Amino acid sequence: MRQGLGGLVSGNPGARAYARRLLAWRTRGLFQSEATFRRNGFVWTGPTTCSITETIFTTDHYQDARLEELVGWLRTQPVFDRPVIVNVGANLGDLVLPLSRIGKRIIAVEPNPETFARLVRNVRQNGLEAGITCCEVAIAARPGTARLAAADDPGNSELEDEAHRRLGFEGQDRVHAVYDVKTSTLDGLLASVGVPPHDVALVISDTQGFESQVVASGTALWQCGVPLWVELWPKGLACHGGVEAFLDLCGHQFRSVVPETGIGRPPEPVQHLRTLVERLRDAEFTDALLIP
């Protein structure tokens, strides 16, 4: 609330507009658990406890500038002619909906049943069912089931490890439910929806530390030259397989890496990925583009 009140007395019109929206959102959150609104040409529905929904409401978008840079790079690559993009950890569609504008089929993967319901609603209320396939599943090294802890902020929901521990966001957000969710390998999921690896132009992964499982289970994709836009969060990686295991997997599957701040620049050897990870403090994260 202080942030909003401070913005209201600022002389900057942009800051005042942001402050008004932030106050409206925080006030709405006192009385509503969910909100529907229009921003950036789309109708959005999301929980008022969700930081992503709040960002879209107050600023019109979520990571759209970085997404535009990534798509701009992709347009220069031979794989851009392929018809499919995969978003693992699609949340409520914050990337999926803007991606729909480039005319490709989107496979949106989200395991949290609460968030998945909102993802489906956001796709449907924008009339995008023909181009977006929603899959309620968690990507893992092998098919089966896993336990998912649903946090008040859905972006902090997390798969438990094999000992049923929740480590990445422990103490940072309240867990209000635990669900048994279906798991699948990435290659297996795409086969189940009729998408061959050579039809995929890009995979985007944001899985709260399960990135090692995404890399390990998408071998057929990387062999077909599919690039991977992946979140680097050392704390989450350490909880779910280890940072070293992730770096080793990437070293075997990818040739080069581009930091999120370097899209459009020449790629670095994949060994530079270690430097990117080591620069991050415990709670910090960044994204990177991995090229097979």
Coordinates of C-alpha atoms in Angstrom, one line a residue:
M1 CA 0.0 0.0 0.0
R2 CA 2.9 2.4 0.8
Q3 CA 4.2 1.9 -2.7
G4 CA 0.9 2.8 -4.2
L5 CA 0.4 5.9 -2.0
G6 CA 4.0 7.1 -2.7
G7 CA 3.3 6.8 -6.5
L8 CA 0.1 8.9 -6.2
V9 CA 2.0 11.9 -5.0
S10 CA 4.7 11.5 -7.5
G11 CA 5.0 14.0 -10.3
N12 CA 5.5 11.3 -12.9
P13 CA 2.2 10.5 -14.8
G14 CA 3.4 6.9 -15.4
A15 CA 4.1 6.4 -11.7
R16 CA 0.7 7.8 -10.8
A17 CA -1.1 5.5 -13.2
Y18 CA 0.8 2.5 -11.9
A19 CA 0.1 3.6 -8.3
R20 CA -3.7 3.9 -9.0
R21 CA -3.7 0.4 -10.5
L22 CA -1.7 -1.1 -7.6
L23 CA -4.0 0.4 -5.0
A24 CA -7.0 -0.8 -6.9
W25 CA -5.5 -4.3 -7.1
R26 CA -4.5 -4.5 -3.4
T27 CA -7.9 -3.2 -2.4
R28 CA -9.7 -5.7 -4.6
G29 CA -7.6 -8.4 -2.9
L30 CA -9.1 -7.6 0.5
F31 CA -12.5 -8.6 -0.8
Q32 CA -12.0 -11.0 -3.7
S33 CA -9.9 -14.1 -4.2
E34 CA -10.1 -13.9 -8.0
A35 CA -10.4 -11.1 -10.6
T36 CA -11.1 -10.8 -14.3
F37 CA -9.9 -7.8 -16.3
R38 CA -8.7 -6.8 -19.7
R39 CA -5.1 -5.9 -20.4
N40 CA -2.8 -6.0 -23.5
G41 CA -5.6 -7.0 -25.7
F42 CA -6.6 -10.1 -23.7
V43 CA -9.1 -10.9 -21.0
W44 CA -7.3 -12.3 -17.9
T45 CA -8.6 -14.2 -14.9
G46 CA -6.3 -14.9 -12.0
P47 CA -6.1 -15.0 -8.2
T48 CA -5.6 -11.7 -6.3
T49 CA -2.7 -13.4 -4.4
C50 CA -0.8 -14.0 -7.6
S51 CA 2.2 -11.8 -8.3
I52 CA 2.0 -12.5 -12.1
T53 CA -1.7 -11.4 -12.2
E54 CA -0.9 -8.3 -10.2
T55 CA 1.9 -7.4 -12.7
I56 CA -0.3 -7.9 -15.7
F57 CA -3.0 -5.8 -14.0
T58 CA -0.7 -2.9 -13.1
T59 CA 1.7 -2.9 -16.1
D60 CA -0.3 -4.5 -18.9
H61 CA 2.1 -7.4 -19.4
Y62 CA 4.4 -9.9 -17.8
Q63 CA 7.9 -10.3 -19.3
D64 CA 6.6 -9.3 -22.8
A65 CA 9.7 -7.3 -23.6
R66 CA 12.0 -10.2 -23.1
L67 CA 9.5 -12.5 -24.9
E68 CA 9.6 -10.1 -27.9
E69 CA 13.4 -10.2 -27.9
L70 CA 13.3 -14.0 -27.8
V71 CA 10.8 -14.3 -30.7
G72 CA 12.8 -11.8 -32.6
W73 CA 15.9 -14.0 -32.3
L74 CA 13.8 -17.1 -33.2
R75 CA 12.7 -15.5 -36.4
T76 CA 16.3 -15.4 -37.6
Q77 CA 16.7 -19.2 -37.1
P78 CA 15.9 -22.0 -39.4
V79 CA 13.7 -23.6 -36.7
F80 CA 11.2 -20.7 -36.9
D81 CA 9.5 -22.4 -39.8
R82 CA 8.4 -25.2 -37.5
P83 CA 4.7 -24.9 -36.4
V84 CA 4.8 -25.6 -32.6
I85 CA 6.1 -23.9 -29.4
V86 CA 6.0 -25.6 -26.0
N87 CA 5.6 -23.8 -22.7
V88 CA 6.4 -26.0 -19.7
G89 CA 5.1 -24.4 -16.5
A90 CA 2.6 -22.2 -18.4
N91 CA 0.9 -20.9 -15.2
L92 CA -2.2 -19.0 -16.1
G93 CA -1.0 -18.2 -19.7
D94 CA 1.1 -15.1 -19.1
L95 CA 3.4 -16.2 -21.9
V96 CA 1.1 -18.4 -23.8
L97 CA -1.5 -15.7 -24.7
P98 CA 1.1 -13.2 -26.1
L99 CA 2.8 -16.1 -28.0
S100 CA -0.4 -16.9 -29.7
R101 CA 0.0 -13.8 -31.8
I102 CA 2.9 -15.3 -33.9
G103 CA 0.6 -17.9 -35.4
K104 CA 2.0 -21.1 -34.1
R105 CA 0.4 -23.9 -32.2
I106 CA 1.2 -23.7 -28.5
I107 CA 1.4 -26.7 -26.1
A108 CA 0.8 -25.2 -22.7
V109 CA 1.9 -27.5 -19.8
E110 CA 0.7 -26.8 -16.3
P111 CA 0.4 -29.3 -13.4
N112 CA -1.2 -27.3 -10.7
P113 CA -5.0 -28.1 -11.0
E114 CA -6.0 -24.7 -9.7
T115 CA -3.8 -22.8 -12.1
F116 CA -4.6 -25.2 -14.9
A117 CA -8.3 -24.3 -14.6
R118 CA -7.4 -20.7 -14.9
L119 CA -5.1 -21.3 -17.9
V120 CA -8.0 -23.1 -19.7
R121 CA -10.4 -20.3 -18.8
N122 CA -8.0 -17.7 -20.1
V123 CA -7.5 -19.6 -23.4
R124 CA -11.2 -20.1 -23.8
Q125 CA -12.4 -16.5 -22.9
N126 CA -10.0 -15.2 -25.6
G127 CA -11.2 -17.6 -28.2
L128 CA -7.8 -19.3 -28.6
E129 CA -8.7 -23.0 -28.2
A130 CA -7.9 -23.8 -31.8
G131 CA -4.2 -22.7 -31.4
I132 CA -3.4 -23.6 -27.8
T133 CA -3.4 -27.2 -26.4
C134 CA -3.5 -27.2 -22.5
C135 CA -2.0 -30.3 -20.8
E136 CA -2.5 -30.9 -17.1
V137 CA 0.8 -32.7 -16.3
A138 CA 4.2 -32.2 -14.7
I139 CA 7.3 -32.8 -16.8
A140 CA 9.6 -35.3 -15.0
A141 CA 12.3 -37.8 -15.8
R142 CA 9.7 -40.7 -15.9
P143 CA 6.0 -41.0 -16.2
G144 CA 3.9 -41.6 -13.1
T145 CA 2.6 -39.3 -10.3
A146 CA 4.1 -36.7 -8.0
R147 CA 2.9 -34.5 -5.2
L148 CA 2.5 -30.8 -5.8
A149 CA 2.3 -28.2 -3.1
A150 CA -0.1 -25.4 -4.1
A151 CA 1.0 -22.0 -2.7
D152 CA -1.2 -18.9 -2.2
D153 CA 0.9 -17.3 -5.0
P154 CA 0.6 -20.0 -7.7
G155 CA 4.0 -19.1 -9.1
N156 CA 5.5 -20.5 -5.9
S157 CA 3.8 -23.9 -6.2
E158 CA 6.3 -26.7 -6.2
L159 CA 6.7 -30.4 -6.8
E160 CA 7.9 -32.3 -3.8
D161 CA 11.1 -34.4 -4.0
E162 CA 11.0 -38.2 -3.6
A163 CA 11.1 -37.8 0.2
H164 CA 8.0 -35.5 0.1
R165 CA 10.0 -32.4 1.0
R166 CA 9.3 -28.9 -0.3
L167 CA 12.5 -27.0 -0.3
G168 CA 12.7 -24.3 -3.0
F169 CA 10.0 -22.0 -1.6
E170 CA 10.0 -23.3 2.0
G171 CA 9.0 -20.5 4.4
Q172 CA 8.4 -18.0 1.6
D173 CA 4.7 -18.6 0.9
R174 CA 1.8 -20.5 2.6
V175 CA 0.9 -23.9 1.1
H176 CA -2.9 -24.3 1.2
A177 CA -3.2 -27.7 -0.6
V178 CA -1.2 -30.7 -1.8
Y179 CA -2.3 -32.5 -4.9
D180 CA -1.3 -35.8 -6.6
V181 CA -0.5 -34.8 -10.2
K182 CA 0.3 -36.8 -13.3
T183 CA 3.9 -36.8 -14.6
S184 CA 5.2 -37.4 -18.1
T185 CA 8.5 -37.1 -19.9
L186 CA 8.6 -34.1 -22.3
D187 CA 9.2 -36.4 -25.3
G188 CA 6.3 -38.7 -24.2
L189 CA 3.9 -35.8 -23.7
L190 CA 4.5 -34.4 -27.2
A191 CA 4.1 -37.9 -28.7
S192 CA 0.7 -38.2 -26.8
V193 CA -0.6 -35.0 -28.4
G194 CA 0.7 -35.9 -31.9
V195 CA 3.6 -33.4 -32.1
P196 CA 6.9 -34.9 -33.5
P197 CA 10.1 -33.4 -32.3
H198 CA 11.0 -31.9 -35.7
D199 CA 7.8 -29.8 -35.6
V200 CA 8.9 -27.9 -32.5
A201 CA 10.5 -24.4 -32.9
L202 CA 11.1 -23.6 -29.2
V203 CA 10.7 -25.0 -25.7
I204 CA 10.2 -22.5 -22.8
S205 CA 10.7 -24.0 -19.3
D206 CA 9.8 -22.4 -15.9
T207 CA 9.4 -25.4 -13.5
Q208 CA 10.6 -24.1 -10.1
G209 CA 13.8 -26.2 -10.1
F210 CA 12.7 -29.2 -12.2
E211 CA 14.6 -28.0 -15.2
S212 CA 16.9 -31.0 -15.0
Q213 CA 13.9 -33.2 -15.6
V214 CA 12.9 -31.1 -18.6
V215 CA 16.3 -31.4 -20.1
A216 CA 16.7 -35.1 -19.4
S217 CA 13.3 -36.0 -20.8
G218 CA 13.4 -34.0 -24.0
T219 CA 16.4 -35.7 -25.7
A220 CA 14.6 -36.2 -29.0
L221 CA 13.9 -32.4 -29.1
W222 CA 17.5 -31.4 -28.6
Q223 CA 18.6 -33.9 -31.1
C224 CA 16.3 -32.1 -33.6
G225 CA 17.9 -28.8 -32.9
V226 CA 15.2 -27.3 -30.7
P227 CA 16.4 -24.4 -28.5
L228 CA 15.4 -24.2 -24.8
W229 CA 14.6 -21.0 -23.0
V230 CA 15.1 -22.0 -19.4
E231 CA 14.9 -20.5 -15.9
L232 CA 18.2 -20.7 -13.9
W233 CA 17.3 -20.7 -10.2
P234 CA 20.2 -22.3 -8.2
K235 CA 18.2 -22.9 -5.0
G236 CA 15.5 -24.7 -6.9
L237 CA 18.0 -26.7 -8.9
A238 CA 19.9 -27.7 -5.8
C239 CA 16.6 -29.0 -4.2
H240 CA 15.6 -31.1 -7.2
G241 CA 18.6 -33.1 -8.5
G242 CA 21.4 -30.6 -7.8
V243 CA 23.1 -27.8 -9.7
E244 CA 26.0 -30.0 -10.9
A245 CA 23.6 -32.5 -12.4
F246 CA 21.8 -29.8 -14.3
L247 CA 25.0 -28.3 -15.7
D248 CA 26.2 -31.8 -16.7
L249 CA 22.9 -32.5 -18.5
C250 CA 23.1 -29.2 -20.3
G251 CA 26.7 -29.8 -21.3
H252 CA 25.7 -33.1 -23.0
Q253 CA 22.7 -31.8 -24.8
F254 CA 23.5 -28.2 -25.8
R255 CA 26.4 -26.5 -27.6
S256 CA 26.0 -22.9 -26.6
V257 CA 24.2 -20.5 -24.3
V258 CA 22.9 -16.9 -24.5
P259 CA 22.1 -15.0 -21.3
E260 CA 18.7 -13.3 -21.1
T261 CA 20.4 -9.9 -21.3
G262 CA 22.3 -10.9 -24.4
I263 CA 19.6 -12.0 -26.9
G264 CA 20.8 -11.0 -30.3
R265 CA 24.5 -11.2 -29.4
P266 CA 26.8 -14.1 -30.5
P267 CA 26.2 -17.2 -28.2
E268 CA 28.8 -18.3 -25.7
P269 CA 30.0 -21.9 -25.3
V270 CA 27.7 -23.9 -23.1
Q271 CA 30.4 -24.0 -20.4
H272 CA 29.5 -20.3 -19.8
L273 CA 26.3 -21.6 -18.2
R274 CA 28.3 -22.4 -15.0
T275 CA 29.4 -18.8 -14.8
L276 CA 25.8 -17.5 -15.1
V277 CA 24.6 -19.8 -12.3
E278 CA 27.5 -19.1 -10.0
R279 CA 26.9 -15.3 -10.3
L280 CA 23.4 -15.8 -8.8
R281 CA 22.8 -15.5 -5.1
D282 CA 20.6 -18.0 -3.3
A283 CA 17.3 -16.4 -3.9
E284 CA 18.1 -14.9 -7.4
F285 CA 17.2 -16.3 -10.8
T286 CA 17.6 -15.5 -14.4
D287 CA 16.8 -17.0 -17.8
A288 CA 19.0 -18.3 -20.5
L289 CA 18.7 -19.6 -24.1
L290 CA 20.3 -23.0 -24.6
I291 CA 21.1 -24.0 -28.2
P292 CA 21.7 -27.7 -29.2

